[in-house]
mmCIF file of C-alpha atoms in Angstrom:
data_model
loop_
_atom_site.group_PDB
_atom_site.id
_atom_site.type_symbol
_atom_site.label_atom_id
_atom_site.label_comp_id
_atom_site.label_asym_id
_atom_site.label_seq_id
_atom_site.Cartn_x
_atom_site.Cartn_y
_atom_site.Cartn_z
ATOM 1 C CA UNK A 579 -19.203 3.337 -2.542
ATOM 2 C CA UNK A 580 -20.633 5.010 0.624
ATOM 3 C CA UNK A 581 -18.643 5.968 3.781
ATOM 4 C CA UNK A 582 -18.894 3.576 6.486
ATOM 5 C CA UNK A 583 -17.086 5.814 9.119
ATOM 6 C CA UNK A 584 -17.075 9.618 9.484
ATOM 7 C CA UNK A 585 -15.120 11.497 11.927
ATOM 8 C CA UNK A 586 -16.496 15.089 12.227
ATOM 9 C CA UNK A 587 -14.585 17.678 14.006
ATOM 10 C CA UNK A 588 -13.310 15.461 16.705
ATOM 11 C CA UNK A 589 -11.025 16.775 19.411
ATOM 12 C CA UNK A 590 -9.807 14.989 22.540
ATOM 13 C CA UNK A 591 -7.996 16.722 25.390
ATOM 14 C CA UNK A 592 -6.477 15.091 28.542
ATOM 15 C CA UNK A 593 -6.424 17.808 31.195
ATOM 16 C CA UNK A 594 -4.483 20.676 29.362
ATOM 17 C CA UNK A 595 -3.085 18.434 26.659
ATOM 18 C CA UNK A 596 -4.628 18.191 23.169
ATOM 19 C CA UNK A 597 -4.268 14.650 21.985
ATOM 20 C CA UNK A 598 -6.348 15.294 19.017
ATOM 21 C CA UNK A 599 -7.547 18.685 17.500
ATOM 22 C CA UNK A 600 -10.428 19.179 15.158
ATOM 23 C CA UNK A 601 -10.183 15.960 13.165
ATOM 24 C CA UNK A 602 -12.386 15.642 10.133
ATOM 25 C CA UNK A 603 -12.004 12.419 8.047
ATOM 26 C CA UNK A 604 -13.969 9.736 6.376
ATOM 27 C CA UNK A 605 -13.475 6.362 5.469
ATOM 28 C CA UNK A 606 -15.221 4.430 2.686
ATOM 29 C CA UNK A 607 -16.451 0.809 2.460
ATOM 30 C CA UNK A 608 -14.208 -1.877 1.344
ATOM 31 C CA UNK A 609 -11.040 -0.074 1.300
ATOM 32 C CA UNK A 610 -7.688 -0.676 3.190
ATOM 33 C CA UNK A 611 -6.585 2.460 4.946
ATOM 34 C CA UNK A 612 -3.044 3.064 6.572
ATOM 35 C CA UNK A 613 -3.227 5.150 9.684
ATOM 36 C CA UNK A 614 0.332 6.620 9.899
ATOM 37 C CA UNK A 615 1.828 9.048 12.336
ATOM 38 C CA UNK A 616 4.917 9.483 14.657
ATOM 39 C CA UNK A 617 4.926 8.094 18.085
ATOM 40 C CA UNK A 618 2.361 10.225 19.960
ATOM 41 C CA UNK A 619 0.832 11.528 17.134
ATOM 42 C CA UNK A 620 -2.827 10.580 18.348
ATOM 43 C CA UNK A 621 -3.434 7.315 16.240
ATOM 44 C CA UNK A 622 -4.205 5.191 19.203
ATOM 45 C CA UNK A 623 -6.402 8.024 20.826
ATOM 46 C CA UNK A 624 -8.306 8.126 17.426
ATOM 47 C CA UNK A 625 -8.796 4.234 17.515
ATOM 48 C CA UNK A 626 -9.924 4.447 21.172
ATOM 49 C CA UNK A 627 -12.472 7.113 20.408
ATOM 50 C CA UNK A 628 -13.965 4.983 17.610
ATOM 51 C CA UNK A 629 -14.319 2.109 19.798
ATOM 52 C CA UNK A 630 -15.841 3.824 22.948
ATOM 53 C CA UNK A 631 -12.829 3.561 24.950
ATOM 54 C CA UNK A 632 -12.850 7.243 25.595
ATOM 55 C CA UNK A 633 -15.459 9.966 24.996
ATOM 56 C CA UNK A 634 -14.403 12.716 22.570
ATOM 57 C CA UNK A 635 -14.105 16.202 24.016
ATOM 58 C CA UNK A 636 -15.966 17.619 21.071
ATOM 59 C CA UNK A 637 -17.152 16.262 17.629
ATOM 60 C CA UNK A 638 -18.878 13.247 16.632
ATOM 61 C CA UNK A 639 -18.030 9.954 15.167
ATOM 62 C CA UNK A 640 -20.667 8.092 13.154
ATOM 63 C CA UNK A 641 -20.597 4.572 11.803
ATOM 64 C CA UNK A 642 -23.150 4.534 9.136
ATOM 65 C CA UNK A 643 -25.315 7.153 10.216
ATOM 66 C CA UNK A 644 -25.207 6.379 13.955
ATOM 67 C CA UNK A 645 -23.044 7.720 16.677
ATOM 68 C CA UNK A 646 -20.423 5.160 18.020
ATOM 69 C CA UNK A 647 -20.476 6.748 21.528
ATOM 70 C CA UNK A 648 -22.331 4.205 23.998
ATOM 71 C CA UNK A 649 -23.920 2.419 21.197
ATOM 72 C CA UNK A 650 -23.648 -1.432 21.330
ATOM 73 C CA UNK A 651 -25.188 -1.685 17.923
ATOM 74 C CA UNK A 652 -22.600 0.318 16.126
ATOM 75 C CA UNK A 653 -19.708 -1.077 18.280
ATOM 76 C CA UNK A 654 -20.830 -4.642 17.355
ATOM 77 C CA UNK A 655 -19.796 -3.859 13.924
ATOM 78 C CA UNK A 656 -16.385 -2.731 14.812
ATOM 79 C CA UNK A 657 -13.461 -5.260 15.488
ATOM 80 C CA UNK A 658 -10.638 -3.581 17.209
ATOM 81 C CA UNK A 659 -7.287 -5.309 17.424
ATOM 82 C CA UNK A 660 -5.327 -3.339 20.040
ATOM 83 C CA UNK A 661 -1.857 -3.287 20.962
ATOM 84 C CA UNK A 662 -2.689 -3.721 24.430
ATOM 85 C CA UNK A 663 -3.897 -7.213 25.752
ATOM 86 C CA UNK A 664 -7.629 -7.058 26.959
ATOM 87 C CA UNK A 665 -8.118 -10.920 27.369
ATOM 88 C CA UNK A 666 -8.698 -12.749 30.311
ATOM 89 C CA UNK A 667 -5.025 -13.897 31.469
ATOM 90 C CA UNK A 668 -5.733 -17.569 32.318
ATOM 91 C CA UNK A 669 -7.466 -18.231 28.843
ATOM 92 C CA UNK A 670 -5.746 -20.560 26.325
ATOM 93 C CA UNK A 671 -5.628 -19.464 22.663
ATOM 94 C CA UNK A 672 -8.394 -22.108 22.148
ATOM 95 C CA UNK A 673 -10.574 -20.602 24.872
ATOM 96 C CA UNK A 674 -9.773 -17.069 23.361
ATOM 97 C CA UNK A 675 -10.924 -18.274 19.900
ATOM 98 C CA UNK A 676 -14.110 -19.992 21.412
ATOM 99 C CA UNK A 677 -15.110 -16.944 23.352
ATOM 100 C CA UNK A 678 -14.635 -14.747 20.234
ATOM 101 C CA UNK A 679 -17.186 -17.215 18.574
ATOM 102 C CA UNK A 680 -19.784 -16.480 21.214
ATOM 103 C CA UNK A 681 -18.892 -12.809 21.463
ATOM 104 C CA UNK A 682 -19.008 -11.796 17.617
ATOM 105 C CA UNK A 683 -22.010 -12.419 15.692
ATOM 106 C CA UNK A 684 -20.446 -14.154 12.721
ATOM 107 C CA UNK A 685 -17.012 -15.405 13.806
ATOM 108 C CA UNK A 686 -15.552 -18.090 11.531
ATOM 109 C CA UNK A 687 -14.109 -20.599 13.954
ATOM 110 C CA UNK A 688 -13.112 -23.176 11.492
ATOM 111 C CA UNK A 689 -11.201 -20.475 9.639
ATOM 112 C CA UNK A 690 -9.454 -19.290 12.796
ATOM 113 C CA UNK A 691 -8.425 -22.858 13.561
ATOM 114 C CA UNK A 692 -7.054 -23.138 10.043
ATOM 115 C CA UNK A 693 -5.162 -19.819 10.353
ATOM 116 C CA UNK A 694 -3.700 -21.123 13.824
ATOM 117 C CA UNK A 695 -2.378 -24.072 11.988
ATOM 118 C CA UNK A 696 -0.900 -22.034 9.152
ATOM 119 C CA UNK A 697 0.861 -19.553 11.732
ATOM 120 C CA UNK A 698 1.915 -22.627 13.805
ATOM 121 C CA UNK A 699 0.147 -21.280 16.789
ATOM 122 C CA UNK A 700 -0.039 -23.667 19.722
ATOM 123 C CA UNK A 701 -3.849 -23.327 20.856
ATOM 124 C CA UNK A 702 -3.372 -25.323 23.818
ATOM 125 C CA UNK A 703 -1.028 -22.530 25.296
ATOM 126 C CA UNK A 704 -2.223 -20.049 27.784
ATOM 127 C CA UNK A 705 -2.488 -16.549 26.032
ATOM 128 C CA UNK A 706 -0.157 -14.802 28.828
ATOM 129 C CA UNK A 707 2.729 -17.251 28.149
ATOM 130 C CA UNK A 708 2.769 -16.560 24.565
ATOM 131 C CA UNK A 709 5.685 -14.675 22.962
ATOM 132 C CA UNK A 710 5.115 -11.025 21.813
ATOM 133 C CA UNK A 711 4.913 -12.490 18.011
ATOM 134 C CA UNK A 712 2.453 -15.112 18.945
ATOM 135 C CA UNK A 713 0.369 -12.623 20.897
ATOM 136 C CA UNK A 714 0.141 -10.533 17.620
ATOM 137 C CA UNK A 715 -0.780 -13.793 15.683
ATOM 138 C CA UNK A 716 -3.619 -14.609 18.110
ATOM 139 C CA UNK A 717 -4.954 -11.082 17.853
ATOM 140 C CA UNK A 718 -4.696 -11.244 13.889
ATOM 141 C CA UNK A 719 -6.473 -14.494 13.714
ATOM 142 C CA UNK A 720 -9.445 -13.171 15.800
ATOM 143 C CA UNK A 721 -9.579 -9.998 13.733
ATOM 144 C CA UNK A 722 -9.577 -11.695 10.515
ATOM 145 C CA UNK A 723 -12.121 -14.335 11.520
ATOM 146 C CA UNK A 724 -14.959 -11.775 12.298
ATOM 147 C CA UNK A 725 -16.917 -10.449 9.590
ATOM 148 C CA UNK A 726 -17.255 -6.946 10.981
ATOM 149 C CA UNK A 727 -17.541 -4.229 8.361
ATOM 150 C CA UNK A 728 -14.981 -2.250 10.068
ATOM 151 C CA UNK A 729 -11.699 -3.680 11.328
ATOM 152 C CA UNK A 730 -9.077 -1.464 13.120
ATOM 153 C CA UNK A 731 -5.655 -3.028 13.773
ATOM 154 C CA UNK A 732 -3.219 -1.236 15.823
ATOM 155 C CA UNK A 733 0.304 -2.417 15.013
ATOM 156 C CA UNK A 734 -0.850 -5.890 13.920
ATOM 157 C CA UNK A 735 2.712 -7.059 13.037
ATOM 158 C CA UNK A 736 4.457 -6.219 16.340
ATOM 159 C CA UNK A 737 7.097 -8.802 17.275
ATOM 160 C CA UNK A 738 6.654 -10.722 14.166
ATOM 161 C CA UNK A 739 9.621 -11.655 11.962
ATOM 162 C CA UNK A 740 10.136 -10.724 8.212
ATOM 163 C CA UNK A 741 8.839 -14.103 7.062
ATOM 164 C CA UNK A 742 5.735 -14.327 9.371
ATOM 165 C CA UNK A 743 5.125 -10.634 8.402
ATOM 166 C CA UNK A 744 5.068 -11.743 4.845
ATOM 167 C CA UNK A 745 2.674 -14.617 5.543
ATOM 168 C CA UNK A 746 0.449 -12.331 7.304
ATOM 169 C CA UNK A 747 0.216 -9.826 4.468
ATOM 170 C CA UNK A 748 -0.598 -12.813 2.087
ATOM 171 C CA UNK A 749 -3.100 -14.185 4.306
ATOM 172 C CA UNK A 750 -4.468 -10.603 4.965
ATOM 173 C CA UNK A 751 -5.061 -9.953 1.170
ATOM 174 C CA UNK A 752 -6.618 -13.391 0.606
ATOM 175 C CA UNK A 753 -9.016 -12.605 3.435
ATOM 176 C CA UNK A 754 -9.933 -9.088 2.067
ATOM 177 C CA UNK A 755 -10.455 -10.571 -1.231
ATOM 178 C CA UNK A 756 -12.997 -12.945 0.055
ATOM 179 C CA UNK A 757 -14.759 -10.544 2.453
ATOM 180 C CA UNK A 758 -14.076 -7.069 1.236
ATOM 181 C CA UNK A 759 -14.666 -4.685 4.262
ATOM 182 C CA UNK A 760 -13.007 -1.466 5.698
ATOM 183 C CA UNK A 761 -9.529 -1.907 7.375
ATOM 184 C CA UNK A 762 -7.679 0.683 9.167
ATOM 185 C CA UNK A 763 -4.240 -0.397 10.041
ATOM 186 C CA UNK A 764 -1.877 1.638 12.221
ATOM 187 C CA UNK A 765 1.545 0.906 11.621
ATOM 188 C CA UNK A 766 5.180 2.053 11.721
ATOM 189 C CA UNK A 767 6.253 -0.324 9.222
ATOM 190 C CA UNK A 768 5.109 2.063 6.269
ATOM 191 C CA UNK A 769 7.202 0.703 3.475
ATOM 192 C CA UNK A 770 5.916 -2.834 3.954
ATOM 193 C CA UNK A 771 2.354 -1.705 3.985
ATOM 194 C CA UNK A 772 2.750 0.938 1.042
ATOM 195 C CA UNK A 773 1.620 -1.562 -1.584
ATOM 196 C CA UNK A 774 -1.148 -3.162 0.408
ATOM 197 C CA UNK A 775 -3.028 -0.012 1.724
ATOM 198 C CA UNK A 776 -5.093 1.947 -0.707
ATOM 199 C CA UNK A 777 -5.217 5.244 0.923
ATOM 200 C CA UNK A 778 -2.901 6.831 3.590
ATOM 201 C CA UNK A 779 -4.217 8.998 6.686
ATOM 202 C CA UNK A 780 -1.332 10.745 8.321
ATOM 203 C CA UNK A 781 -1.882 12.359 11.680
ATOM 204 C CA UNK A 782 0.693 14.583 13.011
ATOM 205 C CA UNK A 783 0.793 16.015 16.577
ATOM 206 C CA UNK A 784 -2.757 15.449 16.820
ATOM 207 C CA UNK A 785 -3.957 17.130 13.403
ATOM 208 C CA UNK A 786 -4.922 15.381 10.215
ATOM 209 C CA UNK A 787 -1.960 16.250 7.988
ATOM 210 C CA UNK A 788 -3.200 14.512 4.874
ATOM 211 C CA UNK A 789 -5.639 11.629 3.557
ATOM 212 C CA UNK A 790 -4.673 10.573 0.060
ATOM 213 C CA UNK A 791 -4.350 7.460 -2.183
ATOM 214 C CA UNK A 792 -0.849 6.085 -1.746
ATOM 215 C CA UNK A 793 -0.354 6.139 -5.425
ATOM 216 C CA UNK A 794 -1.218 9.743 -5.749
ATOM 217 C CA UNK A 795 1.071 10.583 -2.930
ATOM 218 C CA UNK A 796 3.989 8.699 -4.546
ATOM 219 C CA UNK A 797 3.312 10.654 -7.692
ATOM 220 C CA UNK A 798 3.313 13.981 -5.734
ATOM 221 C CA UNK A 799 6.736 13.369 -4.103
ATOM 222 C CA UNK A 800 9.854 13.014 -6.027
ATOM 223 C CA UNK A 801 13.453 13.850 -5.364
ATOM 224 C CA UNK A 802 15.663 16.009 -7.573
ATOM 225 C CA UNK A 803 19.433 15.516 -7.549
ATOM 226 C CA UNK A 804 22.300 17.165 -9.236
ATOM 227 C CA UNK A 805 24.721 20.302 -9.031
ATOM 228 C CA UNK A 806 23.653 22.312 -5.993
ATOM 229 C CA UNK A 807 22.886 25.811 -7.812
ATOM 230 C CA UNK A 808 20.989 23.866 -10.377
ATOM 231 C CA UNK A 809 18.904 22.240 -7.890
ATOM 232 C CA UNK A 810 18.252 25.468 -6.226
ATOM 233 C CA UNK A 811 17.075 26.853 -9.662
ATOM 234 C CA UNK A 812 14.699 24.180 -10.157
ATOM 235 C CA UNK A 813 13.577 24.403 -6.448
ATOM 236 C CA UNK A 814 12.282 27.881 -6.840
ATOM 237 C CA UNK A 815 8.761 28.385 -5.876
ATOM 238 C CA UNK A 816 8.292 24.616 -5.118
ATOM 239 C CA UNK A 817 7.327 22.832 -2.053
ATOM 240 C CA UNK A 818 10.609 21.449 -0.892
ATOM 241 C CA UNK A 819 10.146 19.041 1.844
ATOM 242 C CA UNK A 820 13.628 17.892 2.431
ATOM 243 C CA UNK A 821 17.092 18.813 1.380
ATOM 244 C CA UNK A 822 20.521 17.020 1.657
ATOM 245 C CA UNK A 823 23.945 18.110 0.514
ATOM 246 C CA UNK A 824 27.147 16.019 0.078
ATOM 247 C CA UNK A 825 29.893 18.349 -1.343
ATOM 248 C CA UNK A 826 28.328 20.155 -4.087
ATOM 249 C CA UNK A 827 25.786 17.386 -4.890
ATOM 250 C CA UNK A 828 22.339 18.330 -3.580
ATOM 251 C CA UNK A 829 19.229 16.158 -3.329
ATOM 252 C CA UNK A 830 16.035 17.595 -2.435
ATOM 253 C CA UNK A 831 12.550 15.876 -2.067
ATOM 254 C CA UNK A 832 9.529 17.855 -3.623
ATOM 255 C CA UNK A 833 5.837 17.345 -2.817
ATOM 256 C CA UNK A 834 3.474 19.179 -5.285
ATOM 257 C CA UNK A 835 0.720 18.277 -7.591
ATOM 258 C CA UNK A 836 1.777 16.129 -10.478
ATOM 259 C CA UNK A 837 1.079 18.750 -13.098
ATOM 260 C CA UNK A 838 3.764 20.993 -11.728
ATOM 261 C CA UNK A 839 6.463 18.645 -12.137
ATOM 262 C CA UNK A 840 8.687 20.005 -15.106
ATOM 263 C CA UNK A 841 10.790 17.102 -16.416
ATOM 264 C CA UNK A 842 12.159 19.293 -19.242
ATOM 265 C CA UNK A 843 13.477 21.937 -17.035
ATOM 266 C CA UNK A 844 15.076 19.306 -14.812
ATOM 267 C CA UNK A 845 16.778 17.712 -18.020
ATOM 268 C CA UNK A 846 18.127 21.115 -19.227
ATOM 269 C CA UNK A 847 19.658 21.915 -15.618
ATOM 270 C CA UNK A 848 21.069 18.409 -16.038
ATOM 271 C CA UNK A 849 19.292 17.137 -12.840
ATOM 272 C CA UNK A 850 18.180 13.613 -12.180
ATOM 273 C CA UNK A 851 14.485 12.899 -11.032
ATOM 274 C CA UNK A 852 14.030 9.777 -8.976
ATOM 275 C CA UNK A 853 10.980 8.395 -7.119
ATOM 276 C CA UNK A 854 10.679 8.607 -3.188
ATOM 277 C CA UNK A 855 9.597 5.881 -1.266
ATOM 278 C CA UNK A 856 6.292 6.316 0.996
ATOM 279 C CA UNK A 857 8.419 5.901 4.258
ATOM 280 C CA UNK A 858 10.815 8.585 3.343
ATOM 281 C CA UNK A 859 8.129 10.914 2.237
ATOM 282 C CA UNK A 860 6.257 10.286 5.507
ATOM 283 C CA UNK A 861 9.353 11.023 7.436
ATOM 284 C CA UNK A 862 9.744 14.400 5.509
ATOM 285 C CA UNK A 863 6.368 15.464 5.705
ATOM 286 C CA UNK A 864 5.974 15.019 9.515
ATOM 287 C CA UNK A 865 8.859 17.174 10.028
ATOM 288 C CA UNK A 866 12.404 15.794 9.977
ATOM 289 C CA UNK B 1390 5.524 -11.539 -13.714
ATOM 290 C CA UNK B 1391 7.994 -9.355 -11.889
ATOM 291 C CA UNK B 1392 6.855 -6.371 -9.892
ATOM 292 C CA UNK B 1393 9.220 -4.214 -7.835
ATOM 293 C CA UNK B 1394 8.602 -1.582 -5.276
ATOM 294 C CA UNK B 1395 11.684 0.487 -5.960
ATOM 295 C CA UNK B 1396 10.759 0.943 -9.574
ATOM 296 C CA UNK B 1397 9.896 4.326 -10.564
ATOM 297 C CA UNK B 1398 6.741 3.301 -12.356
ATOM 298 C CA UNK B 1399 3.567 2.970 -10.486
ATOM 299 C CA UNK B 1400 2.784 -0.576 -9.390
ATOM 300 C CA UNK B 1401 -0.324 -0.645 -11.613
ATOM 301 C CA UNK B 1402 1.632 0.144 -14.699
ATOM 302 C CA UNK B 1403 4.175 -2.564 -13.705
ATOM 303 C CA UNK B 1404 1.362 -4.871 -13.600
ATOM 304 C CA UNK B 1405 0.239 -4.059 -16.946
ATOM 305 C CA UNK B 1406 3.639 -4.269 -18.544
ATOM 306 C CA UNK B 1407 4.438 -7.631 -16.718
ATOM 307 C CA UNK B 1408 1.238 -9.058 -18.167
ATOM 308 C CA UNK B 1409 2.115 -7.789 -21.673
ATOM 309 C CA UNK B 1410 5.709 -9.226 -21.211
ATOM 310 C CA UNK B 1411 4.255 -12.500 -20.262
ATOM 311 C CA UNK B 1412 2.162 -12.340 -23.547
ATOM 312 C CA UNK B 1413 5.110 -11.855 -25.532
ATOM 313 C CA UNK B 1414 6.987 -14.687 -24.064
ATOM 314 C CA UNK B 1415 3.816 -16.937 -24.571
ATOM 315 C CA UNK B 1416 3.614 -17.422 -20.745
ATOM 316 C CA UNK B 1417 0.058 -16.217 -21.481
ATOM 317 C CA UNK B 1418 -1.143 -17.293 -24.655
ATOM 318 C CA UNK B 1419 -4.060 -15.744 -26.704
ATOM 319 C CA UNK B 1420 -7.577 -16.931 -25.633
ATOM 320 C CA UNK B 1421 -6.408 -18.149 -22.511
ATOM 321 C CA UNK B 1422 -7.066 -16.941 -18.802
ATOM 322 C CA UNK B 1423 -4.809 -14.791 -16.948
ATOM 323 C CA UNK B 1424 -4.579 -14.743 -13.090
ATOM 324 C CA UNK B 1425 -7.405 -13.087 -11.329
ATOM 325 C CA UNK B 1426 -6.581 -9.681 -9.635
ATOM 326 C CA UNK B 1427 -7.150 -11.669 -6.336
ATOM 327 C CA UNK B 1428 -4.327 -13.929 -7.201
ATOM 328 C CA UNK B 1429 -2.202 -11.055 -8.144
ATOM 329 C CA UNK B 1430 -3.013 -9.157 -5.188
ATOM 330 C CA UNK B 1431 -2.067 -12.068 -2.996
ATOM 331 C CA UNK B 1432 1.147 -13.197 -4.596
ATOM 332 C CA UNK B 1433 2.612 -9.649 -5.090
ATOM 333 C CA UNK B 1434 1.202 -8.511 -1.648
ATOM 334 C CA UNK B 1435 -0.527 -5.511 -3.438
ATOM 335 C CA UNK B 1436 -3.970 -3.860 -2.936
ATOM 336 C CA UNK B 1437 -6.616 -5.665 -5.181
ATOM 337 C CA UNK B 1438 -7.495 -2.147 -6.473
ATOM 338 C CA UNK B 1439 -4.082 -1.673 -7.750
ATOM 339 C CA UNK B 1440 -4.061 -5.059 -9.644
ATOM 340 C CA UNK B 1441 -7.504 -4.368 -10.968
ATOM 341 C CA UNK B 1442 -6.291 -0.785 -12.288
ATOM 342 C CA UNK B 1443 -3.434 -2.522 -14.025
ATOM 343 C CA UNK B 1444 -5.779 -5.001 -15.895
ATOM 344 C CA UNK B 1445 -8.286 -2.474 -16.596
ATOM 345 C CA UNK B 1446 -5.746 -0.716 -18.414
ATOM 346 C CA UNK B 1447 -5.184 -3.579 -20.578
ATOM 347 C CA UNK B 1448 -8.846 -3.987 -21.168
ATOM 348 C CA UNK B 1449 -9.080 -0.316 -22.485
ATOM 349 C CA UNK B 1450 -6.170 -1.084 -24.750
ATOM 350 C CA UNK B 1451 -7.946 -4.161 -26.113
ATOM 351 C CA UNK B 1452 -5.193 -6.729 -24.872
ATOM 352 C CA UNK B 1453 -7.257 -8.451 -22.403
ATOM 353 C CA UNK B 1454 -10.992 -8.888 -22.303
ATOM 354 C CA UNK B 1455 -13.367 -10.126 -19.603
ATOM 355 C CA UNK B 1456 -15.617 -13.038 -19.747
ATOM 356 C CA UNK B 1457 -18.277 -12.381 -17.387
ATOM 357 C CA UNK B 1458 -18.385 -14.625 -14.382
ATOM 358 C CA UNK B 1459 -15.389 -16.583 -15.607
ATOM 359 C CA UNK B 1460 -12.416 -14.172 -15.600
ATOM 360 C CA UNK B 1461 -9.766 -12.274 -17.934
ATOM 361 C CA UNK B 1462 -8.555 -13.675 -21.199
ATOM 362 C CA UNK B 1463 -5.920 -12.477 -23.563
ATOM 363 C CA UNK B 1464 -7.499 -11.219 -26.809
ATOM 364 C CA UNK B 1465 -6.482 -12.764 -29.978
ATOM 365 C CA UNK B 1466 -4.041 -10.425 -32.029
ATOM 366 C CA UNK B 1467 -2.832 -9.259 -28.554
ATOM 367 C CA UNK B 1468 0.752 -10.411 -29.009
ATOM 368 C CA UNK B 1469 0.904 -8.681 -32.439
ATOM 369 C CA UNK B 1470 -0.386 -5.294 -30.995
ATOM 370 C CA UNK B 1471 1.991 -5.416 -28.210
ATOM 371 C CA UNK B 1472 4.926 -6.230 -30.406
ATOM 372 C CA UNK B 1473 3.941 -3.244 -32.815
ATOM 373 C CA UNK B 1474 3.608 -0.657 -30.017
ATOM 374 C CA UNK B 1475 6.867 -1.858 -28.352
ATOM 375 C CA UNK B 1476 8.493 -1.273 -31.824
ATOM 376 C CA UNK B 1477 7.215 2.258 -31.676
ATOM 377 C CA UNK B 1478 8.598 2.795 -28.286
ATOM 378 C CA UNK B 1479 12.069 1.213 -29.204
ATOM 379 C CA UNK B 1480 13.357 4.430 -30.680
ATOM 380 C CA UNK B 1481 12.578 6.603 -27.751
ATOM 381 C CA UNK B 1482 13.486 4.185 -25.111
ATOM 382 C CA UNK B 1483 16.674 2.908 -26.374
ATOM 383 C CA UNK B 1484 18.069 4.751 -29.654
ATOM 384 C CA UNK B 1485 17.411 8.234 -28.369
ATOM 385 C CA UNK B 1486 18.675 7.421 -25.017
ATOM 386 C CA UNK B 1487 21.760 5.955 -26.389
ATOM 387 C CA UNK B 1488 22.599 8.793 -28.688
ATOM 388 C CA UNK B 1489 22.282 11.216 -25.850
ATOM 389 C CA UNK B 1490 24.741 9.114 -23.520
ATOM 390 C CA UNK B 1491 26.971 8.577 -26.495
ATOM 391 C CA UNK B 1492 27.190 12.183 -27.019
ATOM 392 C CA UNK B 1493 27.981 12.917 -23.097
ATOM 393 C CA UNK B 1494 30.796 10.400 -23.484
ATOM 394 C CA UNK B 1495 32.013 11.736 -26.802
ATOM 395 C CA UNK B 1496 31.394 8.303 -28.491
ATOM 396 C CA UNK B 1497 31.353 8.699 -32.167
ATOM 397 C CA UNK B 1498 28.740 7.461 -34.593
ATOM 398 C CA UNK B 1499 31.094 5.000 -36.256
ATOM 399 C CA UNK B 1500 31.990 3.705 -32.769
ATOM 400 C CA UNK B 1501 28.321 3.145 -32.006
ATOM 401 C CA UNK B 1502 27.875 1.318 -35.284
ATOM 402 C CA UNK B 1503 30.921 -0.756 -34.547
ATOM 403 C CA UNK B 1504 29.464 -1.838 -31.293
ATOM 404 C CA UNK B 1505 26.161 -2.624 -32.461
ATOM 405 C CA UNK B 1506 27.863 -5.085 -34.932
ATOM 406 C CA UNK B 1507 29.875 -6.517 -32.192
ATOM 407 C CA UNK B 1508 26.869 -6.866 -30.223
ATOM 408 C CA UNK B 1509 25.098 -8.654 -32.903
ATOM 409 C CA UNK B 1510 27.950 -11.163 -33.403
ATOM 410 C CA UNK B 1511 27.835 -12.136 -29.690
ATOM 411 C CA UNK B 1512 24.191 -12.683 -29.637
ATOM 412 C CA UNK B 1513 24.306 -14.834 -32.864
#
């Protein structure tokens, strides 16, 4: 499948501060991406550039073959669920859903009302009086009821308890199966989405650190544990991203091409190889 | 079907193995339909591409076949095939691992045989 979104050499500076530096990354049609990064890494800046909130300092962003900058046609194909609230303050949820119906080309109002019921959202309430969780739910419902080929979600599950998050993931996957399109989900709850996203895009201090299928990342990353000097022997010449020691017992996390993993050597050194979770790998790769 | 995110195996391999387990247990019988990749995606909260990868692995092995426009079905003879390949894996997975652990612990050959006999009595 072709690319729906291409970000070509995009930088954004605010005064003297570089928020994003020379980002080159593309997103394919019909895939779910996780946009991951530490606080202040530049995730929201990137989403804001895609959606015409700010202009990139250099580079270009293409949707299909069109630039997204000041381009209503391109923007009409993007649905952006922001962490911030952009809605008129006095609107009830129902009014918001109806105005979304007027705003988006193909907004499924019936589906939206059905979701509101499933999430037990009171549509008669004013948006500004909603709890953080129900604010998120309202925004989720709007995003899922559009049929924009590109949907950006910035922290979609903010303020949702574990049970409601689980319900969201189920409804989200059902929605994706009915209407496959490209989702870019920015979240800090990495472990929860690790099975749901197909590829991870990691931004670190304004730079693109990596873009890879999650499964591939999880095969490249692994922990080796055992007697400290044996672990050191195994680690020689490998890319060690983290290391921990308790007494004489050492655990290291390695990130390298799968073909370089050497189970035999590890076994001969009496070392244990265990898988690493995406969240841990992310923490180690982004520098702690 | 059981799928765990803490498991050291990739999720798509777990999907494939879970389907095989269910075929062995007659939960999915031969020539009957298995859940769609969408159903698997939604119930296990996994990306549909991952579910499809697991199912396609079984299609390649001849365990599952696709009926165009209808869905995925268990091939006839699938249960026997799975049983045979599991038997082949049995030595590596259980016997070799057991011998290695026994040697580490200094358990003798005779002791292992006694344990097996005792275990057989317990499980009738």
